[in-house]
JSON list of C-alpha atoms in Angstrom, two decimals:
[
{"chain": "G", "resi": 1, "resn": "UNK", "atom": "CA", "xyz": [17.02, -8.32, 9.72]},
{"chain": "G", "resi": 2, "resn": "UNK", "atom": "CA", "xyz": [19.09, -11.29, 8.35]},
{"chain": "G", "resi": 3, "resn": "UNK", "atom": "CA", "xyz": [21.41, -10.74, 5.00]},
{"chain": "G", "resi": 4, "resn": "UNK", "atom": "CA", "xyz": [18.57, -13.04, 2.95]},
{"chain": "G", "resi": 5, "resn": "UNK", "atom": "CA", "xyz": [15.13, -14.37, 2.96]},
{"chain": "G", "resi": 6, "resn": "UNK", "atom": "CA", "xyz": [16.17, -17.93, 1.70]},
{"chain": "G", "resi": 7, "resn": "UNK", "atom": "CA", "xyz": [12.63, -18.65, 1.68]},
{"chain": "G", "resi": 8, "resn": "UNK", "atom": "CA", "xyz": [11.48, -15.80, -0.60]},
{"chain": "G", "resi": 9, "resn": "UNK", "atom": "CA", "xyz": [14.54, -15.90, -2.54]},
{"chain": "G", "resi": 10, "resn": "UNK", "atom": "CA", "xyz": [15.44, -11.55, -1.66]},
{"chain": "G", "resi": 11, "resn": "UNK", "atom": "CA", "xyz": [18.17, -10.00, -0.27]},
{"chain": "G", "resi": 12, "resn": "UNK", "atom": "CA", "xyz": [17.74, -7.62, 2.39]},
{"chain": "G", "resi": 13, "resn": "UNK", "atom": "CA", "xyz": [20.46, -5.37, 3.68]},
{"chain": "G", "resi": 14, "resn": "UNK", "atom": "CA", "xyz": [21.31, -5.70, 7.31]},
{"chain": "G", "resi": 15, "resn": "UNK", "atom": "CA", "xyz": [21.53, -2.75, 9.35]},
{"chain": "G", "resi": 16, "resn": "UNK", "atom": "CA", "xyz": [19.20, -1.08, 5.90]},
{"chain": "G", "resi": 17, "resn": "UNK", "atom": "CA", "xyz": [18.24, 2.26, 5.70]},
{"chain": "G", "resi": 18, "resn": "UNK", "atom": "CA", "xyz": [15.08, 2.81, 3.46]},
{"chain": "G", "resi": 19, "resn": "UNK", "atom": "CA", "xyz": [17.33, 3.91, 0.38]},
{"chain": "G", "resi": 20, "resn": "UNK", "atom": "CA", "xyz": [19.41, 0.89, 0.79]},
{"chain": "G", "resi": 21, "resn": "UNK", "atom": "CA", "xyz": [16.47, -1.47, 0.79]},
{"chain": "G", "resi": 22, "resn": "UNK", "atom": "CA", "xyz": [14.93, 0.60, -2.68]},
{"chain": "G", "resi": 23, "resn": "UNK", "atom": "CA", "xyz": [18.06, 0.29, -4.04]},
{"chain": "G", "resi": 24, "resn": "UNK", "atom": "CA", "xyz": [18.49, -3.71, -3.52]},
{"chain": "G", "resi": 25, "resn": "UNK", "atom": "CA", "xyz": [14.61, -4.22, -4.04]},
{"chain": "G", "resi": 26, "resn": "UNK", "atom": "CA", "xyz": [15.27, -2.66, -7.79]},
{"chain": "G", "resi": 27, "resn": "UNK", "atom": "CA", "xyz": [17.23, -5.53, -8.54]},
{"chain": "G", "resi": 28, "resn": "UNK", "atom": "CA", "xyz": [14.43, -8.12, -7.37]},
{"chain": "G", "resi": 29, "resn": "UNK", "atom": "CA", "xyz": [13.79, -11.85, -8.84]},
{"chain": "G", "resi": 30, "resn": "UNK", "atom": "CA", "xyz": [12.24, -13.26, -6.19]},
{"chain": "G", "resi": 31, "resn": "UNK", "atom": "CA", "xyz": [8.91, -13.56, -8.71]},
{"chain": "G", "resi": 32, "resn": "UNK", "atom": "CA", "xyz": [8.34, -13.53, -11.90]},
{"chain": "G", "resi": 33, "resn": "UNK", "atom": "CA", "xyz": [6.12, -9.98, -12.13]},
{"chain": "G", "resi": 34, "resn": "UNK", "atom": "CA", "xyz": [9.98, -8.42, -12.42]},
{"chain": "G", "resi": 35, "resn": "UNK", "atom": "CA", "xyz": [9.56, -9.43, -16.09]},
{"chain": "G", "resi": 36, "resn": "UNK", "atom": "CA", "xyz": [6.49, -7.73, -17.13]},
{"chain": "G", "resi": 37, "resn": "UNK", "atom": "CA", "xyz": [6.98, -4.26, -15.13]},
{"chain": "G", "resi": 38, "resn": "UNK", "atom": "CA", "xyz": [9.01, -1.48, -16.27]},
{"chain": "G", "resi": 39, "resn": "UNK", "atom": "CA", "xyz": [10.69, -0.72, -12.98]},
{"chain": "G", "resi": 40, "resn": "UNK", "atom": "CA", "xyz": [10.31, -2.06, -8.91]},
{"chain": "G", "resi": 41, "resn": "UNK", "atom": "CA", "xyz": [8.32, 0.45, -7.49]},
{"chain": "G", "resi": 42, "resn": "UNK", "atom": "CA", "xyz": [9.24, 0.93, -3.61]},
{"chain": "G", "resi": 43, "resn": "UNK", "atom": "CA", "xyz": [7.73, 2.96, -0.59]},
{"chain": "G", "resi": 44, "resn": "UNK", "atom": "CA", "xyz": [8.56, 6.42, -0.65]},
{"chain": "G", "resi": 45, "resn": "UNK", "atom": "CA", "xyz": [8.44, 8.60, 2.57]},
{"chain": "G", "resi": 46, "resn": "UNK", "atom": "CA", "xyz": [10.85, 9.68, 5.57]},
{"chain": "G", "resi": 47, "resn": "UNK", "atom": "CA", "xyz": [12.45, 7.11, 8.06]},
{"chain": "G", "resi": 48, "resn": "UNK", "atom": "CA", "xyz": [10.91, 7.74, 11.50]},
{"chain": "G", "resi": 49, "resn": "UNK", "atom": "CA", "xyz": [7.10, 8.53, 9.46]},
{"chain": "G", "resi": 50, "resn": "UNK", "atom": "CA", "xyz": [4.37, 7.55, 12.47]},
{"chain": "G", "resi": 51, "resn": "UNK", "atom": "CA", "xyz": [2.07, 6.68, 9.73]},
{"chain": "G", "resi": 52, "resn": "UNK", "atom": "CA", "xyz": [2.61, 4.17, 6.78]},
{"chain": "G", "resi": 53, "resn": "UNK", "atom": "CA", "xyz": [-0.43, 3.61, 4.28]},
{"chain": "G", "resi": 54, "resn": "UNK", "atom": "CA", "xyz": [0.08, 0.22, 2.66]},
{"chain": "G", "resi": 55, "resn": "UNK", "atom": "CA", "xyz": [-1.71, -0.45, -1.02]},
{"chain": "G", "resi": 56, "resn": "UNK", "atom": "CA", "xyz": [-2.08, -3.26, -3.07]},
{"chain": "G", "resi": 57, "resn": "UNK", "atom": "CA", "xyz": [0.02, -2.96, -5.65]},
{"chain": "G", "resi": 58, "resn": "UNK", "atom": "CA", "xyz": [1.38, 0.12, -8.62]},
{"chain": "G", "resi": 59, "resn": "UNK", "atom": "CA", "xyz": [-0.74, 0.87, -10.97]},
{"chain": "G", "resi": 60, "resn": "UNK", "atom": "CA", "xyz": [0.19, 1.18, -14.53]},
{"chain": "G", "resi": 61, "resn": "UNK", "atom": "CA", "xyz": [0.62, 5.28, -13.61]},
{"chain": "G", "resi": 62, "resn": "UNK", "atom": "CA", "xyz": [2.95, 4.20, -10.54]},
{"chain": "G", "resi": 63, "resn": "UNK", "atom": "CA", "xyz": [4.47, 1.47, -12.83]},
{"chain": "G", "resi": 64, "resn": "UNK", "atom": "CA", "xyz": [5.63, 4.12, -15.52]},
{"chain": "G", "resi": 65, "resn": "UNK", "atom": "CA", "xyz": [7.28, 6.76, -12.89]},
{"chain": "G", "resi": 66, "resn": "UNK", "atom": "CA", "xyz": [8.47, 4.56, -10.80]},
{"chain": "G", "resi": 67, "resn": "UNK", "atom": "CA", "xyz": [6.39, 6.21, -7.95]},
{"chain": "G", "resi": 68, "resn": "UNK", "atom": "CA", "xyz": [3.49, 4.72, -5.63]},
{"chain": "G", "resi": 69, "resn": "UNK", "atom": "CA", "xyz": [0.43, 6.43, -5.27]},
{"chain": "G", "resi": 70, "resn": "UNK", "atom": "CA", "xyz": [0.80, 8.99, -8.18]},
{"chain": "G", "resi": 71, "resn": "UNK", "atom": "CA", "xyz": [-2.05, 7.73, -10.44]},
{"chain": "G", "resi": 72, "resn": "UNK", "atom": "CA", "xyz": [-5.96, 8.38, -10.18]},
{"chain": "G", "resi": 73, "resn": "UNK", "atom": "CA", "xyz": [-5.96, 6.42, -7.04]},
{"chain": "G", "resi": 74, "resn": "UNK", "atom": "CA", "xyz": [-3.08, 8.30, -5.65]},
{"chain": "G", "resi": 75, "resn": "UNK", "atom": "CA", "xyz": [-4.63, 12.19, -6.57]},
{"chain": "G", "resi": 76, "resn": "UNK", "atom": "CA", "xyz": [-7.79, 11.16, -4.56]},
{"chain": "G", "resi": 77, "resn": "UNK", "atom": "CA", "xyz": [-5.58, 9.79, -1.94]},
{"chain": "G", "resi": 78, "resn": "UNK", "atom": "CA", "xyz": [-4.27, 12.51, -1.70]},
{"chain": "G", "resi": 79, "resn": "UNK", "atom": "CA", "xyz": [-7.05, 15.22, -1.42]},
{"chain": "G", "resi": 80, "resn": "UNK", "atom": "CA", "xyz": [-8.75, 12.67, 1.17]},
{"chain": "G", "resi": 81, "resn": "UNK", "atom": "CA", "xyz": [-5.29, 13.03, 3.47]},
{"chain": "G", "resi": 82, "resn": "UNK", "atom": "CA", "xyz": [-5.32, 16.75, 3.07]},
{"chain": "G", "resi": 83, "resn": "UNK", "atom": "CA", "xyz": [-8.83, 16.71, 4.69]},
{"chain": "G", "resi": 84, "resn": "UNK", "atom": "CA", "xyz": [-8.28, 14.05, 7.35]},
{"chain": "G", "resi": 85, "resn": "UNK", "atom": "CA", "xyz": [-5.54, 16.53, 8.52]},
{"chain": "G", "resi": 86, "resn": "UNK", "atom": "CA", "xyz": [-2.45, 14.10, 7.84]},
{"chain": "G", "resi": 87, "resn": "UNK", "atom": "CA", "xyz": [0.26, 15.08, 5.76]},
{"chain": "G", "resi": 88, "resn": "UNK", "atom": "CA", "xyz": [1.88, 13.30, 3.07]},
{"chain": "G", "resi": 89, "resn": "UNK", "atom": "CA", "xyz": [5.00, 14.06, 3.05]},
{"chain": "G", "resi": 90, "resn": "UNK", "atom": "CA", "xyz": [5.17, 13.47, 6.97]},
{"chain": "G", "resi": 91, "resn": "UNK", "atom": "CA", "xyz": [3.71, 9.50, 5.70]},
{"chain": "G", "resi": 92, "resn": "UNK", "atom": "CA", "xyz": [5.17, 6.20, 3.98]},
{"chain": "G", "resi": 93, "resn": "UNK", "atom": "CA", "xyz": [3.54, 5.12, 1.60]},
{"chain": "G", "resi": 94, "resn": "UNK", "atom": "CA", "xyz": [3.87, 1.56, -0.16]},
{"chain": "G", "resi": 95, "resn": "UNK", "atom": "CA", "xyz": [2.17, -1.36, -1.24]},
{"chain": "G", "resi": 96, "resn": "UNK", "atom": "CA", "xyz": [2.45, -5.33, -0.25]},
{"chain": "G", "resi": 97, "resn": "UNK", "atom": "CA", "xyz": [3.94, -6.14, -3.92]},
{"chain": "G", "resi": 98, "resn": "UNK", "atom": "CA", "xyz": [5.96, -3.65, -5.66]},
{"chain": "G", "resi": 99, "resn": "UNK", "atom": "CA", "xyz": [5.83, -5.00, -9.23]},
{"chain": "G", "resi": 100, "resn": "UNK", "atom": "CA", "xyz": [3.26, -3.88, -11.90]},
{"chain": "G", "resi": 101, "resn": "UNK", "atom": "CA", "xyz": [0.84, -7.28, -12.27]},
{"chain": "G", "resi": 102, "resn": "UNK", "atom": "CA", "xyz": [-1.55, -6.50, -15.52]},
{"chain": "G", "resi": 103, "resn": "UNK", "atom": "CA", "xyz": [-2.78, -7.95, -18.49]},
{"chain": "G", "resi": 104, "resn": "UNK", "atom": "CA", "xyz": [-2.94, -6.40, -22.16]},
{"chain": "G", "resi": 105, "resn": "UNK", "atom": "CA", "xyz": [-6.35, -4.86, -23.39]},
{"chain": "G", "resi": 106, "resn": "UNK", "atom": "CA", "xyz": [-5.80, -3.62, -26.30]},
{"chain": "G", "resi": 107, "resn": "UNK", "atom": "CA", "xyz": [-3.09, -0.95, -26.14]},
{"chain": "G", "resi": 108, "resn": "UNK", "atom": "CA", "xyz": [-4.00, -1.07, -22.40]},
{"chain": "G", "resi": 109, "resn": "UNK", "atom": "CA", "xyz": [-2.33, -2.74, -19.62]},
{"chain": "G", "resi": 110, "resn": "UNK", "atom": "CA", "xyz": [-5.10, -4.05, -17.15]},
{"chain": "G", "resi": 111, "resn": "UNK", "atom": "CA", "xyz": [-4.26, -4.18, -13.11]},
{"chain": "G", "resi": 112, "resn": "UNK", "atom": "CA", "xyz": [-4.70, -7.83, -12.45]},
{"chain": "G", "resi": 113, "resn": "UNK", "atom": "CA", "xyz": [-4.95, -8.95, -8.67]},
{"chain": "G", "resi": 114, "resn": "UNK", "atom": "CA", "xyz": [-1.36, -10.52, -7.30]},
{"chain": "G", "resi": 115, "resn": "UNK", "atom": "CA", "xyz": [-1.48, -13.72, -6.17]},
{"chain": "G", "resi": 116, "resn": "UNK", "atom": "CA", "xyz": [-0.49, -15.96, -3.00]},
{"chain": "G", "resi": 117, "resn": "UNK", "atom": "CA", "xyz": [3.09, -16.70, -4.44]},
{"chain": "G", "resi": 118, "resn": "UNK", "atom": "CA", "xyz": [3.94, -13.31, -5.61]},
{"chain": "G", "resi": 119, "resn": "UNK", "atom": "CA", "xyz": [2.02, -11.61, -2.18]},
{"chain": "G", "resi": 120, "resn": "UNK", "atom": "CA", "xyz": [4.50, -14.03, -0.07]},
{"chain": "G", "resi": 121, "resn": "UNK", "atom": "CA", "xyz": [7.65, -13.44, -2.39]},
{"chain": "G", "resi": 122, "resn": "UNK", "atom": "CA", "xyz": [7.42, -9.96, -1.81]},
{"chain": "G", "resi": 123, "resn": "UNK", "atom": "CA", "xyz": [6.39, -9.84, 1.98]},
{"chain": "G", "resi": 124, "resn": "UNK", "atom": "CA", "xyz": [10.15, -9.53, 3.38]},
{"chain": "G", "resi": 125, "resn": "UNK", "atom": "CA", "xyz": [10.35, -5.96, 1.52]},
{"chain": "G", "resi": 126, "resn": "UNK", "atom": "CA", "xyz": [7.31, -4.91, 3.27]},
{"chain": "G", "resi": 127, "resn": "UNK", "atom": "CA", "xyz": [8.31, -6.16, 6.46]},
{"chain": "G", "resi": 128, "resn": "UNK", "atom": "CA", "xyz": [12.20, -4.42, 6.48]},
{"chain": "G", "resi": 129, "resn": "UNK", "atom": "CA", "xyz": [10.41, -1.58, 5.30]},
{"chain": "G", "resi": 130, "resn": "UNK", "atom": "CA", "xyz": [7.96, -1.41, 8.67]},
{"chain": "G", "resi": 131, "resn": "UNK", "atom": "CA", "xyz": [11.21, -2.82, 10.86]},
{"chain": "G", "resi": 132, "resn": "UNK", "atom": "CA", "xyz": [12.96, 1.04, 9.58]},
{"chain": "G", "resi": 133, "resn": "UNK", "atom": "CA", "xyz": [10.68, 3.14, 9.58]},
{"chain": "G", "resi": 134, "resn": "UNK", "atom": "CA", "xyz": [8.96, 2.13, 12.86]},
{"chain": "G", "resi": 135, "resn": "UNK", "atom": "CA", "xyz": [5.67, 3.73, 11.94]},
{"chain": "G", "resi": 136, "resn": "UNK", "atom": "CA", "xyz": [3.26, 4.23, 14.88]},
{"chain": "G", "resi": 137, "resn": "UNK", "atom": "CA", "xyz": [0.54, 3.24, 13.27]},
{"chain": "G", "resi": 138, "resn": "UNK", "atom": "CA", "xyz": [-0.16, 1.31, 9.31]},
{"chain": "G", "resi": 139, "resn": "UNK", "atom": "CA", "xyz": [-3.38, 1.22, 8.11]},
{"chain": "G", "resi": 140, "resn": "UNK", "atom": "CA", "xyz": [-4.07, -1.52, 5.06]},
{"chain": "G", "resi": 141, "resn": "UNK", "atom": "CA", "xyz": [-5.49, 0.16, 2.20]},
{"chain": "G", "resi": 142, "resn": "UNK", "atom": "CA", "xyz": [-7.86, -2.77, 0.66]},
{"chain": "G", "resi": 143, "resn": "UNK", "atom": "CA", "xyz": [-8.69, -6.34, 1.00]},
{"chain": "G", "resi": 144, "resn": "UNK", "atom": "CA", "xyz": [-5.33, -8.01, -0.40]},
{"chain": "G", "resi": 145, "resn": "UNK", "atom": "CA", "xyz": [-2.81, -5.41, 2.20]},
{"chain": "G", "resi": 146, "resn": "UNK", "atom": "CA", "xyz": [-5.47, -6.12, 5.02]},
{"chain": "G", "resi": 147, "resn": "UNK", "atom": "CA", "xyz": [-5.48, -9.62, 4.98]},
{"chain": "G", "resi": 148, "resn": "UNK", "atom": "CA", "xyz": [-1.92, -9.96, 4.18]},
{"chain": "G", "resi": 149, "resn": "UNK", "atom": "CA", "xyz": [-1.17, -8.15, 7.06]},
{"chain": "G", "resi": 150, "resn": "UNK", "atom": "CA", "xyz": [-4.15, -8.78, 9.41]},
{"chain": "G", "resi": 151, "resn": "UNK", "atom": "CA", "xyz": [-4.94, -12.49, 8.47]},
{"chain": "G", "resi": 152, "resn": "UNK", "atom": "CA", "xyz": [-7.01, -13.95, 5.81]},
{"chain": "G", "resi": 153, "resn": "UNK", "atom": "CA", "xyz": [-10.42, -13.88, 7.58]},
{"chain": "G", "resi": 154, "resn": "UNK", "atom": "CA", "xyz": [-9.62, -9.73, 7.63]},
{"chain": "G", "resi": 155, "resn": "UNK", "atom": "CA", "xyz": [-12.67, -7.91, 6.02]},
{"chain": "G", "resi": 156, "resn": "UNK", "atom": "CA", "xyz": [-12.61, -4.74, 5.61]},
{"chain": "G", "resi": 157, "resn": "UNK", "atom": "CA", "xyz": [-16.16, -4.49, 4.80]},
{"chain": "G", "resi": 158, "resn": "UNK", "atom": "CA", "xyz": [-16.80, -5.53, 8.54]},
{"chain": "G", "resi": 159, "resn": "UNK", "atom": "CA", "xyz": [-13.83, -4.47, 10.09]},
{"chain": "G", "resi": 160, "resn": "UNK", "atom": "CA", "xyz": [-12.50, -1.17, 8.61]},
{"chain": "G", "resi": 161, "resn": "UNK", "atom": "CA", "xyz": [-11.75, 1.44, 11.33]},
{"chain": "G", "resi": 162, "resn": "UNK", "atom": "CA", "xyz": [-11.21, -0.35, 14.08]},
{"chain": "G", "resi": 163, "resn": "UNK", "atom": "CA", "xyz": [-7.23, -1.01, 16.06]},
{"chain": "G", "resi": 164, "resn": "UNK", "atom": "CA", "xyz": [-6.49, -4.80, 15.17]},
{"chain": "G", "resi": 165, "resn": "UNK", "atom": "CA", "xyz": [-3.68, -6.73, 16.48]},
{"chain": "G", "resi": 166, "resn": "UNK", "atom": "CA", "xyz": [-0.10, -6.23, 14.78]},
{"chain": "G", "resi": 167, "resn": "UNK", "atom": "CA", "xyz": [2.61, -7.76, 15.89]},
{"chain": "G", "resi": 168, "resn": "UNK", "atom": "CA", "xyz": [4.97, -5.19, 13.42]},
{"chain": "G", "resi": 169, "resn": "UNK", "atom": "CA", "xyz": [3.32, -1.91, 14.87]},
{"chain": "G", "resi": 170, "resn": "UNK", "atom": "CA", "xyz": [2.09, -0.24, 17.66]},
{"chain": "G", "resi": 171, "resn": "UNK", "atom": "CA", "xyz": [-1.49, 0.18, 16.48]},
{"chain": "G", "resi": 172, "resn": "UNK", "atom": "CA", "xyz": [-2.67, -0.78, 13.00]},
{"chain": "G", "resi": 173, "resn": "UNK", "atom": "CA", "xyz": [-6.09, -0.52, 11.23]},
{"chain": "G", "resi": 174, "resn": "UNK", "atom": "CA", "xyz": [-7.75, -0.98, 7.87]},
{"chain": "G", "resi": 175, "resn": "UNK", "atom": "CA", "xyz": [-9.54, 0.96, 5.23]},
{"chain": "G", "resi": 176, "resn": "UNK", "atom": "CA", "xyz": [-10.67, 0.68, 1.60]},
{"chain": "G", "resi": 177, "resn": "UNK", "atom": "CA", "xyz": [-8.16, 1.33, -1.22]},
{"chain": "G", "resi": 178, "resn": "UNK", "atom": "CA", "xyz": [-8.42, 4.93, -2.42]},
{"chain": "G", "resi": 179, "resn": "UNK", "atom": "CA", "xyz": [-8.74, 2.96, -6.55]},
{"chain": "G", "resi": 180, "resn": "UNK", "atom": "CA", "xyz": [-12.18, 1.12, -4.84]},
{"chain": "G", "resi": 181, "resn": "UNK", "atom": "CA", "xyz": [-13.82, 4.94, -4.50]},
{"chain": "G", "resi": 182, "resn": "UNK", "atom": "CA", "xyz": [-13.40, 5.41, -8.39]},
{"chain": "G", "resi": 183, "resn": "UNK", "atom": "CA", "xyz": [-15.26, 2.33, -9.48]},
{"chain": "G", "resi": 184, "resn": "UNK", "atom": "CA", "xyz": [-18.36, 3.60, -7.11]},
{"chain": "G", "resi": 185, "resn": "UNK", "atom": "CA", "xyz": [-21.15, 2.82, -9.24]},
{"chain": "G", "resi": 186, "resn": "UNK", "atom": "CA", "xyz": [-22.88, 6.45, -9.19]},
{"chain": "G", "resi": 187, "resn": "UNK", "atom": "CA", "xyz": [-21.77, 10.21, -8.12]},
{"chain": "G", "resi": 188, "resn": "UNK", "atom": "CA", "xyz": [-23.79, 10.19, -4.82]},
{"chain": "G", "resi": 189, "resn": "UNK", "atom": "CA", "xyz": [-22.20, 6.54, -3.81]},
{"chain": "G", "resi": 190, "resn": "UNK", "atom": "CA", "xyz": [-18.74, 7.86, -5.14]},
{"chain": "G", "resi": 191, "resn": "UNK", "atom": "CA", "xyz": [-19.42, 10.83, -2.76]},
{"chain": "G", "resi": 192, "resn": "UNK", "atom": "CA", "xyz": [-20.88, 9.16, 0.51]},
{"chain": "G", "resi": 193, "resn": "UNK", "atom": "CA", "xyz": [-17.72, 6.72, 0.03]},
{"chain": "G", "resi": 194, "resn": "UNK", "atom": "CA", "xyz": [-15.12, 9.08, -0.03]},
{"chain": "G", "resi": 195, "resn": "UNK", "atom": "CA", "xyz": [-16.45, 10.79, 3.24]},
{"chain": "G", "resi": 196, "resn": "UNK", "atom": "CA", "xyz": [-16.77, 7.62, 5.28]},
{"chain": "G", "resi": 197, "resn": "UNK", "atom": "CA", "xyz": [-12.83, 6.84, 3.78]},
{"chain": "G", "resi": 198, "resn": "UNK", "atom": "CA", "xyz": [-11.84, 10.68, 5.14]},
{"chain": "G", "resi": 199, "resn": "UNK", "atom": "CA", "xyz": [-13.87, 9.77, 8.32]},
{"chain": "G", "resi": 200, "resn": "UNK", "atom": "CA", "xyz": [-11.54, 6.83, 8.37]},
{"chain": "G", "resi": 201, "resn": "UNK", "atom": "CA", "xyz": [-8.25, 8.79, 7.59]},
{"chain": "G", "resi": 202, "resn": "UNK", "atom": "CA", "xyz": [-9.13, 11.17, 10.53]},
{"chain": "G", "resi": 203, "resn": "UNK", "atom": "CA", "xyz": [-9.38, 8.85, 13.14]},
{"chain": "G", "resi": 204, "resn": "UNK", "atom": "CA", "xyz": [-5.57, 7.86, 11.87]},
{"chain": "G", "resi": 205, "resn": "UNK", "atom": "CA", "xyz": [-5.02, 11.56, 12.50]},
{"chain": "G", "resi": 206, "resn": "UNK", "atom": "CA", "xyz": [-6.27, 11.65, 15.81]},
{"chain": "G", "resi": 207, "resn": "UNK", "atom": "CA", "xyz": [-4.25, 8.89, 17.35]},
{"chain": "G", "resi": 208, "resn": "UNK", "atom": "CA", "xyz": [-1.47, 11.02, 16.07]},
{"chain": "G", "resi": 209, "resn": "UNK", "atom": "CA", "xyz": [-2.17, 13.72, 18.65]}
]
């Protein structure tokens, strides 16, 4: 890893260890979603984790304690993991941008999709984070971390489950964002949903073995 991303305008450590790269990532400019957000929230997990589940983005839950994964989204995440026989705190978890992007409804602050500029500013974190922990296998959780990753022709629709090309990982796959499952339109889709999503997590777990 170089000293800086000239091109993204962020700093990464060389020779980083995950807690150096949260620590410099906290101090971010490199878009302007730094000014909006409470706090940079980072991927959270042990170096040396063989899986690493990468989201979209922090919610407004994540946002606020400066955790990913700990709102709605992140409960059913994890109850779906605990099935699929993969544990959590063996994983690394993150997302492709690590600022809160939202808009105001109300007393409510909205999740509003990132865009191309802030994706891109942001991709060097996500990168250095893959480059130390050396995951065996990330899986894309959603349409904007699967076709960051995977290319922008990636659908998951068509293409969850299956091992794509990654040049970053040994094997790498997609899957629907855990936050997609809550917006189901009806218990019994909600339902059938979340099983095909463990079905998904479980063939993670078996490549593990």
């Amino acid at each position: 890893m170089s000293e800086e991303d000239s091109s993204a305008g962020v700093q990464i450590p060389s020779g980083a260890t995950v807690e150096d790269l949260r620590e410099a990532a906290a101090q971010c400019t490199a878009c302007h979603l730094y000014r909006n957000a409470t706090q940079t929230v980072f991927g959270e997990g042990p170096e040396g984790a063989q899986v690493m589940l990468v989201g979209e983005q922090p919610g407004d839950a994540e946002d606020l304690a400066g955790h990913p994964f700990v709102g709605p989204a992140g409960r059913l995440l994890d109850r779906c993991l605990e099935e699929a026989g993969i544990d959590r705190r063996q994983t690394y978890v993150t997302n492709v941008v690590k600022h809160f992007k939202w808009v105001p409804r109300g007393p409510r602050r909205i999740h509003s999709k990132p865009g191309s500029v802030e994706i891109e500013a942001c991709f060097p974190w996500l990168e250095a984070e893959i480059s130390v922990v050396k995951p065996r296998i990330v899986v894309a959780l959603g349409a904007t971390a699967a076709q960051e990753l995977f290319g922008k022709n990636f659908r998951v629709t068509r293409d969850r489950g299956r091992l794509v090309p990654f040049a970053l990982a040994p094997r790498a796959l997609a899957a629907v964002h855990p936050s997609s499952l809550l917006r189901a339109p009806d218990e019994e889709t909600r339902r059938r949903e979340i099983q095909r999503f463990i079905e998904d997590l479980r063939q993670v777990a078996t490549m593990l073995r």
